[in-house]
PDB file of C-alpha atoms in Angstrom:
ATOM      1  CA  ASP A   1       8.818  17.281 -15.990  1.00  0.00           C
ATOM      2  CA  ALA A   2       5.849  18.445 -13.958  1.00  0.00           C
ATOM      3  CA  GLY A   3       6.177  18.503 -10.198  1.00  0.00           C
ATOM      4  CA  VAL A   4       3.412  17.791  -7.731  1.00  0.00           C
ATOM      5  CA  THR A   5       0.340  19.704  -8.871  1.00  0.00           C
ATOM      6  CA  GLN A   6      -2.581  20.673  -6.674  1.00  0.00           C
ATOM      7  CA  SER A   7      -5.958  22.211  -7.338  1.00  0.00           C
ATOM      8  CA  PRO A   8      -7.564  24.510  -6.602  1.00  0.00           C
ATOM      9  CA  THR A   9      -4.868  26.922  -5.471  1.00  0.00           C
ATOM     10  CA  HIS A  10      -7.241  29.056  -3.422  1.00  0.00           C
ATOM     11  CA  LEU A  11     -10.810  28.601  -2.261  1.00  0.00           C
ATOM     12  CA  ILE A  12     -13.257  30.047   0.226  1.00  0.00           C
ATOM     13  CA  LYS A  13     -15.909  27.928   1.894  1.00  0.00           C
ATOM     14  CA  THR A  14     -18.594  28.500   4.510  1.00  0.00           C
ATOM     15  CA  ARG A  15     -18.748  26.683   7.813  1.00  0.00           C
ATOM     16  CA  GLY A  16     -20.537  23.351   7.482  1.00  0.00           C
ATOM     17  CA  GLN A  17     -19.733  22.944   3.813  1.00  0.00           C
ATOM     18  CA  HIS A  18     -17.667  20.208   2.242  1.00  0.00           C
ATOM     19  CA  VAL A  19     -14.426  20.601   0.269  1.00  0.00           C
ATOM     20  CA  THR A  20     -12.465  18.375  -2.104  1.00  0.00           C
ATOM     21  CA  LEU A  21      -8.828  19.060  -2.844  1.00  0.00           C
ATOM     22  CA  ARG A  22      -6.947  17.317  -5.621  1.00  0.00           C
ATOM     23  CA  CYS A  23      -3.358  16.283  -6.140  1.00  0.00           C
ATOM     24  CA  SER A  24      -1.388  14.805  -9.018  1.00  0.00           C
ATOM     25  CA  PRO A  25       1.946  13.292  -7.969  1.00  0.00           C
ATOM     26  CA  ILE A  26       5.161  13.415  -9.904  1.00  0.00           C
ATOM     27  CA  SER A  27       5.074  10.915 -12.753  1.00  0.00           C
ATOM     28  CA  GLY A  28       6.159   7.507 -11.485  1.00  0.00           C
ATOM     29  CA  HIS A  29       5.554   8.308  -7.834  1.00  0.00           C
ATOM     30  CA  LYS A  30       3.228   5.859  -6.122  1.00  0.00           C
ATOM     31  CA  SER A  31       2.964   7.425  -2.675  1.00  0.00           C
ATOM     32  CA  VAL A  32       0.925  10.521  -1.879  1.00  0.00           C
ATOM     33  CA  SER A  33       0.747  12.230   1.500  1.00  0.00           C
ATOM     34  CA  TRP A  34      -1.407  15.116   2.701  1.00  0.00           C
ATOM     35  CA  TYR A  35      -0.397  17.760   5.226  1.00  0.00           C
ATOM     36  CA  GLN A  36      -2.206  20.655   6.867  1.00  0.00           C
ATOM     37  CA  GLN A  37      -0.212  23.811   7.549  1.00  0.00           C
ATOM     38  CA  VAL A  38      -1.827  26.405   9.757  1.00  0.00           C
ATOM     39  CA  LEU A  39      -0.355  29.894   9.561  1.00  0.00           C
ATOM     40  CA  GLY A  40       2.793  30.170  11.662  1.00  0.00           C
ATOM     41  CA  GLN A  41       3.285  26.431  12.122  1.00  0.00           C
ATOM     42  CA  GLY A  42       4.990  23.556  10.385  1.00  0.00           C
ATOM     43  CA  PRO A  43       3.008  21.118   8.242  1.00  0.00           C
ATOM     44  CA  GLN A  44       1.049  18.451  10.137  1.00  0.00           C
ATOM     45  CA  PHE A  45       0.672  14.981   8.645  1.00  0.00           C
ATOM     46  CA  ILE A  46      -2.899  13.975   7.748  1.00  0.00           C
ATOM     47  CA  PHE A  47      -2.732  10.880   5.504  1.00  0.00           C
ATOM     48  CA  GLN A  48      -0.436   8.766   3.411  1.00  0.00           C
ATOM     49  CA  TYR A  49      -1.621   6.592   0.534  1.00  0.00           C
ATOM     50  CA  TYR A  50       0.458   4.048  -1.291  1.00  0.00           C
ATOM     51  CA  GLU A  51      -0.789   1.808  -4.078  1.00  0.00           C
ATOM     52  CA  LYS A  52      -4.318   3.104  -3.432  1.00  0.00           C
ATOM     53  CA  GLU A  53      -4.330   2.009   0.205  1.00  0.00           C
ATOM     54  CA  GLU A  54      -4.172   4.149   3.325  1.00  0.00           C
ATOM     55  CA  ARG A  55      -0.789   3.510   4.947  1.00  0.00           C
ATOM     56  CA  GLY A  56      -0.742   6.176   7.612  1.00  0.00           C
ATOM     57  CA  ARG A  57      -3.081   8.579   9.364  1.00  0.00           C
ATOM     58  CA  GLY A  58      -2.354  11.542  11.563  1.00  0.00           C
ATOM     59  CA  ASN A  59      -4.350  12.887  14.482  1.00  0.00           C
ATOM     60  CA  PHE A  60      -7.247  14.357  12.515  1.00  0.00           C
ATOM     61  CA  PRO A  61     -10.998  13.796  12.996  1.00  0.00           C
ATOM     62  CA  ASP A  62     -13.098  11.534  10.808  1.00  0.00           C
ATOM     63  CA  ARG A  63     -14.331  14.600   8.924  1.00  0.00           C
ATOM     64  CA  PHE A  64     -11.079  14.257   6.992  1.00  0.00           C
ATOM     65  CA  SER A  65     -10.880  11.497   4.412  1.00  0.00           C
ATOM     66  CA  ALA A  66      -8.861  10.788   1.320  1.00  0.00           C
ATOM     67  CA  ARG A  67      -8.442   8.323  -1.483  1.00  0.00           C
ATOM     68  CA  GLN A  68      -5.949   7.462  -4.182  1.00  0.00           C
ATOM     69  CA  PHE A  69      -6.915   6.563  -7.721  1.00  0.00           C
ATOM     70  CA  PRO A  70      -5.389   3.967 -10.084  1.00  0.00           C
ATOM     71  CA  ASN A  71      -3.315   6.705 -11.739  1.00  0.00           C
ATOM     72  CA  TYR A  72      -1.936   7.546  -8.251  1.00  0.00           C
ATOM     73  CA  SER A  73      -3.627  10.944  -8.090  1.00  0.00           C
ATOM     74  CA  SER A  74      -5.394  11.674  -4.846  1.00  0.00           C
ATOM     75  CA  GLU A  75      -8.257  13.606  -3.307  1.00  0.00           C
ATOM     76  CA  LEU A  76      -8.560  15.001   0.201  1.00  0.00           C
ATOM     77  CA  ASN A  77     -12.117  15.522   1.426  1.00  0.00           C
ATOM     78  CA  VAL A  78     -13.142  17.519   4.471  1.00  0.00           C
ATOM     79  CA  ASN A  79     -16.756  17.492   5.648  1.00  0.00           C
ATOM     80  CA  ALA A  80     -18.601  19.860   7.986  1.00  0.00           C
ATOM     81  CA  LEU A  81     -15.943  22.548   7.684  1.00  0.00           C
ATOM     82  CA  LEU A  82     -14.947  24.504  10.774  1.00  0.00           C
ATOM     83  CA  LEU A  83     -13.249  27.879  10.954  1.00  0.00           C
ATOM     84  CA  GLY A  84     -10.168  26.088  12.291  1.00  0.00           C
ATOM     85  CA  ASP A  85      -9.845  24.113   9.085  1.00  0.00           C
ATOM     86  CA  SER A  86      -8.573  27.263   7.386  1.00  0.00           C
ATOM     87  CA  ALA A  87      -5.043  26.375   6.344  1.00  0.00           C
ATOM     88  CA  LEU A  88      -2.672  25.569   3.522  1.00  0.00           C
ATOM     89  CA  TYR A  89      -3.172  21.949   2.482  1.00  0.00           C
ATOM     90  CA  LEU A  90      -0.051  20.416   1.037  1.00  0.00           C
ATOM     91  CA  CYS A  91       0.246  17.308  -1.039  1.00  0.00           C
ATOM     92  CA  ALA A  92       3.548  15.446  -1.246  1.00  0.00           C
ATOM     93  CA  SER A  93       4.617  12.550  -3.408  1.00  0.00           C
ATOM     94  CA  SER A  94       7.437  10.053  -3.273  1.00  0.00           C
ATOM     95  CA  LEU A  95       8.524   7.010  -5.213  1.00  0.00           C
ATOM     96  CA  GLU A  96       7.835   4.519  -2.449  1.00  0.00           C
ATOM     97  CA  GLN A  97       6.065   4.600   0.882  1.00  0.00           C
ATOM     98  CA  SER A  98       9.169   5.056   2.998  1.00  0.00           C
ATOM     99  CA  SER A  99      11.268   7.539   1.076  1.00  0.00           C
ATOM    100  CA  GLY A 100      12.048  10.281   3.543  1.00  0.00           C
ATOM    101  CA  ASN A 101      14.700  11.707   1.303  1.00  0.00           C
ATOM    102  CA  THR A 102      12.604  12.003  -1.846  1.00  0.00           C
ATOM    103  CA  ILE A 103       9.368  13.535  -0.647  1.00  0.00           C
ATOM    104  CA  TYR A 104       8.395  16.417  -2.937  1.00  0.00           C
ATOM    105  CA  PHE A 105       5.716  18.940  -2.033  1.00  0.00           C
ATOM    106  CA  GLY A 106       3.245  20.775  -4.216  1.00  0.00           C
ATOM    107  CA  GLU A 107       2.510  24.466  -3.792  1.00  0.00           C
ATOM    108  CA  GLY A 108      -0.599  23.744  -1.785  1.00  0.00           C
ATOM    109  CA  SER A 109      -4.266  24.669  -1.732  1.00  0.00           C
ATOM    110  CA  TRP A 110      -5.183  27.636   0.428  1.00  0.00           C
ATOM    111  CA  LEU A 111      -8.526  26.995   2.152  1.00  0.00           C
ATOM    112  CA  THR A 112     -10.334  29.785   3.951  1.00  0.00           C
ATOM    113  CA  VAL A 113     -13.434  28.887   5.944  1.00  0.00           C
ATOM    114  CA  VAL A 114     -15.727  31.805   6.799  1.00  0.00           C
TER     115      VAL A 114
ATOM    116  CA  GLY B   1       4.177  11.824  20.318  1.00  0.00           C
ATOM    117  CA  GLN B   2       7.327  12.971  18.617  1.00  0.00           C
ATOM    118  CA  GLN B   3       8.086  16.686  18.719  1.00  0.00           C
ATOM    119  CA  LEU B   4      10.709  18.761  16.998  1.00  0.00           C
ATOM    120  CA  ASN B   5      11.706  22.074  18.523  1.00  0.00           C
ATOM    121  CA  GLN B   6      13.466  24.625  16.369  1.00  0.00           C
ATOM    122  CA  SER B   7      15.394  27.653  17.498  1.00  0.00           C
ATOM    123  CA  PRO B   8      15.496  30.480  17.072  1.00  0.00           C
ATOM    124  CA  GLN B   9      11.909  31.166  16.020  1.00  0.00           C
ATOM    125  CA  SER B  10      13.044  34.099  13.892  1.00  0.00           C
ATOM    126  CA  MET B  11      16.235  35.813  12.818  1.00  0.00           C
ATOM    127  CA  PHE B  12      16.963  39.247  11.362  1.00  0.00           C
ATOM    128  CA  ILE B  13      20.404  39.499   9.813  1.00  0.00           C
ATOM    129  CA  GLN B  14      22.392  41.640   7.422  1.00  0.00           C
ATOM    130  CA  GLU B  15      23.303  40.386   3.992  1.00  0.00           C
ATOM    131  CA  GLY B  16      26.664  38.630   4.118  1.00  0.00           C
ATOM    132  CA  GLU B  17      26.311  37.356   7.668  1.00  0.00           C
ATOM    133  CA  ASP B  18      26.369  33.674   8.568  1.00  0.00           C
ATOM    134  CA  VAL B  19      23.283  32.015  10.071  1.00  0.00           C
ATOM    135  CA  SER B  20      22.921  29.070  12.429  1.00  0.00           C
ATOM    136  CA  MET B  21      19.746  27.336  13.498  1.00  0.00           C
ATOM    137  CA  ASN B  22      19.061  24.068  15.237  1.00  0.00           C
ATOM    138  CA  CYS B  23      16.435  21.454  15.846  1.00  0.00           C
ATOM    139  CA  THR B  24      16.026  19.111  18.796  1.00  0.00           C
ATOM    140  CA  SER B  25      13.830  16.081  19.216  1.00  0.00           C
ATOM    141  CA  SER B  26      12.302  14.192  22.100  1.00  0.00           C
ATOM    142  CA  SER B  27      13.016  10.948  20.207  1.00  0.00           C
ATOM    143  CA  ILE B  28      15.885   9.483  18.232  1.00  0.00           C
ATOM    144  CA  PHE B  29      15.669   9.965  14.467  1.00  0.00           C
ATOM    145  CA  ASN B  30      17.383   7.910  11.778  1.00  0.00           C
ATOM    146  CA  THR B  31      17.009  10.674   9.199  1.00  0.00           C
ATOM    147  CA  TRP B  32      17.012  14.450   9.443  1.00  0.00           C
ATOM    148  CA  LEU B  33      15.685  16.661   6.677  1.00  0.00           C
ATOM    149  CA  TRP B  34      15.919  20.415   6.226  1.00  0.00           C
ATOM    150  CA  TYR B  35      13.337  22.225   4.084  1.00  0.00           C
ATOM    151  CA  LYS B  36      12.891  25.845   3.011  1.00  0.00           C
ATOM    152  CA  GLN B  37       9.474  27.336   2.351  1.00  0.00           C
ATOM    153  CA  ASP B  38       9.028  30.544   0.388  1.00  0.00           C
ATOM    154  CA  PRO B  39       5.805  32.559   0.737  1.00  0.00           C
ATOM    155  CA  GLY B  40       2.913  30.920  -1.102  1.00  0.00           C
ATOM    156  CA  GLU B  41       4.858  27.793  -1.963  1.00  0.00           C
ATOM    157  CA  GLY B  42       5.365  24.311  -0.609  1.00  0.00           C
ATOM    158  CA  PRO B  43       8.493  23.239   1.288  1.00  0.00           C
ATOM    159  CA  VAL B  44      11.553  22.437  -0.813  1.00  0.00           C
ATOM    160  CA  LEU B  45      14.126  19.914   0.397  1.00  0.00           C
ATOM    161  CA  LEU B  46      17.547  21.459   1.039  1.00  0.00           C
ATOM    162  CA  ILE B  47      19.578  18.751   2.730  1.00  0.00           C
ATOM    163  CA  ALA B  48      19.003  15.173   3.914  1.00  0.00           C
ATOM    164  CA  LEU B  49      21.101  13.514   6.650  1.00  0.00           C
ATOM    165  CA  TYR B  50      21.181   9.752   7.250  1.00  0.00           C
ATOM    166  CA  LYS B  51      23.632   8.919  10.016  1.00  0.00           C
ATOM    167  CA  ALA B  52      24.826  10.322  13.314  1.00  0.00           C
ATOM    168  CA  GLY B  53      27.694  12.776  12.957  1.00  0.00           C
ATOM    169  CA  GLU B  54      27.132  13.235   9.227  1.00  0.00           C
ATOM    170  CA  LEU B  55      28.027  16.666   7.869  1.00  0.00           C
ATOM    171  CA  THR B  56      26.554  17.530   4.464  1.00  0.00           C
ATOM    172  CA  SER B  57      26.813  20.671   2.351  1.00  0.00           C
ATOM    173  CA  ASN B  58      24.665  22.086  -0.423  1.00  0.00           C
ATOM    174  CA  GLY B  59      26.295  25.241  -1.734  1.00  0.00           C
ATOM    175  CA  ARG B  60      26.352  27.785   1.079  1.00  0.00           C
ATOM    176  CA  LEU B  61      24.277  25.498   3.292  1.00  0.00           C
ATOM    177  CA  THR B  62      25.776  22.985   5.690  1.00  0.00           C
ATOM    178  CA  ALA B  63      23.800  20.661   7.950  1.00  0.00           C
ATOM    179  CA  GLN B  64      24.892  18.207  10.602  1.00  0.00           C
ATOM    180  CA  PHE B  65      23.230  15.150  12.114  1.00  0.00           C
ATOM    181  CA  GLY B  66      23.890  15.340  15.849  1.00  0.00           C
ATOM    182  CA  THR B  67      25.789  12.482  17.480  1.00  0.00           C
ATOM    183  CA  THR B  68      22.957  11.862  19.947  1.00  0.00           C
ATOM    184  CA  ARG B  69      20.570  11.425  16.983  1.00  0.00           C
ATOM    185  CA  LYS B  70      18.218  13.825  18.759  1.00  0.00           C
ATOM    186  CA  ASP B  71      19.392  17.037  17.151  1.00  0.00           C
ATOM    187  CA  SER B  72      20.487  18.635  13.914  1.00  0.00           C
ATOM    188  CA  PHE B  73      21.983  21.942  12.850  1.00  0.00           C
ATOM    189  CA  LEU B  74      21.750  24.057   9.712  1.00  0.00           C
ATOM    190  CA  ASN B  75      24.234  26.780   8.834  1.00  0.00           C
ATOM    191  CA  ILE B  76      24.004  29.286   6.007  1.00  0.00           C
ATOM    192  CA  SER B  77      27.162  31.151   5.109  1.00  0.00           C
ATOM    193  CA  ALA B  78      27.351  34.590   3.501  1.00  0.00           C
ATOM    194  CA  SER B  79      23.584  35.107   3.453  1.00  0.00           C
ATOM    195  CA  ILE B  80      21.906  36.803   0.493  1.00  0.00           C
ATOM    196  CA  PRO B  81      18.427  38.340   0.164  1.00  0.00           C
ATOM    197  CA  SER B  82      17.001  35.238  -1.553  1.00  0.00           C
ATOM    198  CA  ASP B  83      17.744  33.204   1.582  1.00  0.00           C
ATOM    199  CA  VAL B  84      14.649  34.844   3.089  1.00  0.00           C
ATOM    200  CA  GLY B  85      12.005  32.296   3.997  1.00  0.00           C
ATOM    201  CA  ILE B  86      10.988  29.776   6.619  1.00  0.00           C
ATOM    202  CA  TYR B  87      13.358  26.901   7.364  1.00  0.00           C
ATOM    203  CA  PHE B  88      11.937  23.662   8.719  1.00  0.00           C
ATOM    204  CA  CYS B  89      13.596  20.594  10.130  1.00  0.00           C
ATOM    205  CA  ALA B  90      11.746  17.325   9.694  1.00  0.00           C
ATOM    206  CA  GLY B  91      12.135  13.664  10.433  1.00  0.00           C
ATOM    207  CA  PRO B  92      10.337  10.447   9.513  1.00  0.00           C
ATOM    208  CA  GLY B  93       7.292   9.789  11.671  1.00  0.00           C
ATOM    209  CA  ASN B  94       8.377   6.461  13.145  1.00  0.00           C
ATOM    210  CA  ALA B  95      11.894   7.020  14.412  1.00  0.00           C
ATOM    211  CA  GLY B  96      13.838   3.776  14.232  1.00  0.00           C
ATOM    212  CA  GLY B  97      11.141   2.101  12.148  1.00  0.00           C
ATOM    213  CA  THR B  98       9.434   2.357   8.790  1.00  0.00           C
ATOM    214  CA  SER B  99       8.444   5.914   8.080  1.00  0.00           C
ATOM    215  CA  TYR B 100       5.412   5.194   5.903  1.00  0.00           C
ATOM    216  CA  GLY B 101       5.917   8.612   4.324  1.00  0.00           C
ATOM    217  CA  LYS B 102       4.975  10.602   7.417  1.00  0.00           C
ATOM    218  CA  LEU B 103       7.193  13.523   8.286  1.00  0.00           C
ATOM    219  CA  THR B 104       7.169  15.344  11.597  1.00  0.00           C
ATOM    220  CA  PHE B 105       8.077  19.021  11.161  1.00  0.00           C
ATOM    221  CA  GLY B 106       9.458  21.593  13.545  1.00  0.00           C
ATOM    222  CA  GLN B 107       7.737  24.955  13.993  1.00  0.00           C
ATOM    223  CA  GLY B 108      10.134  26.663  11.613  1.00  0.00           C
ATOM    224  CA  THR B 109      12.716  29.444  11.782  1.00  0.00           C
ATOM    225  CA  ILE B 110      11.761  32.630   9.943  1.00  0.00           C
ATOM    226  CA  LEU B 111      14.807  34.213   8.321  1.00  0.00           C
ATOM    227  CA  THR B 112      14.865  37.846   7.231  1.00  0.00           C
ATOM    228  CA  VAL B 113      17.914  39.199   5.420  1.00  0.00           C
ATOM    229  CA  HIS B 114      18.410  42.949   5.186  1.00  0.00           C
ATOM    230  CA  PRO B 115      20.306  44.110   2.081  1.00  0.00           C
TER     231      PRO B 115
END
């Protein structure tokens, strides 16, 4: 069975541009969360979506947005990119919205902003 | 907000040695999770702990949920080169309440194992 899949795996963007990152959860999982991991730090929670609704939001500016589709896949959008947005963006899925023990992470999308 | 502090920040050990690392929190947690992250990959869950005092093993790994519910410990016995990586502790975002899928992570412990 496929795990959490993310695309693209690597990308380079210029300051001010927009980026869309995509995530497909494990089959049957209804909850998708997004995390930002800056080099040398632990992942930081950005969003959680469950049944296509936003259920949690971390301390990130409004330039960050996300959505979940009927098939439970998700997109993370970041507008007006800054150099500090360079990071590994991780997607995680779980069966339900409060399943701390069954959160599975994808391999991430490496974003470099130049 | 909630913070998790891990120590040590990094460890350099010889193959075969045992390893201990810990994680402390400013808030009480109902669940403690330990993840390992290899270079270029996402975190992988190693052990989950659900009640104070719980001691759980996964092969050579053993983790404990501290009795104060504000700390947790991870031990690795007889380390091998493939144990190299970054180890993170994590807990649900709303300690004592519904987690809504948010995890708070520590800063990580970088483990290097010399053959």
